Amino acid sequence: MELLFDGDRLRPRAESAAARAVESGLPAAEYDVAARTAVLAVPLTGPPDGGGPGGTVLGLTLLARTGAAFTGHDITVARHAARRAAVGVVHARAFAAEQGKSVELQRALLTEPGKPHPNLRFATRYLPAGSSNIVGGDWFETVRLHYGRTLLVMGDVMGHGVEAAVEMNTYRAMLRDVAAADLPPHRVLRQLDIAISETMARPATCLLVRVDPARGLGSFSSAGHLPPVVFTADGHAELVDVPAGPPLGTGVGGYELVTRSLTPDDTLLLYTDGLVERRGEDIDDSLLRLVRVRLPCTATVDEMVDSVVRELDAEHAEDDVALLAARFRPRRAHPAEEQPFLGGSR
């Protein structure tokens, strides 16, 4: 069996059974008496266009045998099988086209997060699961706050498909509205949980980190999400112990706030479960593989994200993978701070 790409035309040898089948859209048979060989060509024809008698020829099935010629019963059976195969081909192509559009839509949404403050370097990645490109609800966001602070967001809407991707965008929109009030991360999650629980949206996990480069602090709160990782100046990784409250959309609430110091030498990594979880593996073992990753202290934020993707083989993960990494930009001293103090007292 041979399939054609969209726009291709089959060009078999003139006057052959294949040529007649392509031109007529009907099965064609030939029999070589001397060689006692029989050939049957059956076109794979798509559904009729505009109500016509036959659709586009998608490909051709060739059957050959020695001995007797193909009978009318043989041709009927082959034509029925070809018809069913053609329907499957049409559906597969339509599914692939729609999935391609959905993936491009999700990538377009995810590659345009809000811009953080200039005092922060950051990098993001999104990898759809496996070769199927089935979209899911993984998402990330950055929201500028007052006084040079930025809210980093990583979320994962439960489920897959276009519906999960659409609801992912609903979460992002609501998150931006709630975050505009500049509440602490645990209160942002509480307000978002209340708002989502009043809709029919699917539950989602979410991790918020409010970073404050001026004070060298990170404030963390989690709604059922995996803990973030901090890569320190020597390239070692540490999990941040953030209590995981209920997923968003349950209306239960109960989110806690954890604060820790961060320096311009630390790189903060937020991620979705597809990065670490593997079938049949305990989650503690999965997280251990992540914290065992060693990265050069001289690597840029982009290089560190690429290294994590490579070390954990994220391109072959069983679920979607989203990552966001951030690092403080070193603060430049004010010119007045750089002038030496000469004499006297102040």
Short mmCIF file of N, CA, C and O in Angstrom, two decimals, residues 15 38 45 109 188 238 246 289 319:
data_model
loop_
_atom_site.label_atom_id
_atom_site.label_comp_id
_atom_site.label_asym_id
_atom_site.label_seq_id
_atom_site.Cartn_x
_atom_site.Cartn_y
_atom_site.Cartn_z
N GLU A 15 -1.54 2.75 -19.05
CA GLU A 15 -2.32 1.57 -19.46
C GLU A 15 -2.25 0.44 -18.43
O GLU A 15 -2.76 -0.65 -18.68
N ALA A 38 -1.67 -12.38 -11.56
CA ALA A 38 -2.81 -11.46 -11.51
C ALA A 38 -2.46 -10.25 -10.65
O ALA A 38 -1.79 -10.38 -9.62
N THR A 45 -9.85 6.11 -1.82
CA THR A 45 -10.56 7.31 -2.20
C THR A 45 -11.22 7.96 -0.99
O THR A 45 -11.92 7.28 -0.23
N LEU A 109 0.75 31.09 22.99
CA LEU A 109 0.34 31.63 24.28
C LEU A 109 1.47 31.59 25.29
O LEU A 109 1.69 32.53 26.05
N VAL A 188 -2.82 35.33 46.92
CA VAL A 188 -3.15 35.26 45.49
C VAL A 188 -3.77 33.91 45.16
O VAL A 188 -4.78 33.81 44.46
N GLU A 238 19.11 22.43 45.19
CA GLU A 238 18.42 22.26 46.46
C GLU A 238 16.92 22.41 46.23
O GLU A 238 16.48 23.35 45.56
N PRO A 246 -4.12 22.47 48.63
CA PRO A 246 -5.00 21.81 47.65
C PRO A 246 -4.87 22.44 46.26
O PRO A 246 -4.54 23.63 46.15
N ARG A 289 16.54 12.60 41.11
CA ARG A 289 17.27 12.70 39.84
C ARG A 289 17.49 14.16 39.45
O ARG A 289 18.51 14.51 38.88
N ASP A 319 4.81 13.13 29.56
CA ASP A 319 3.83 14.19 29.76
C ASP A 319 4.46 15.50 29.30
O ASP A 319 5.69 15.59 29.12
#
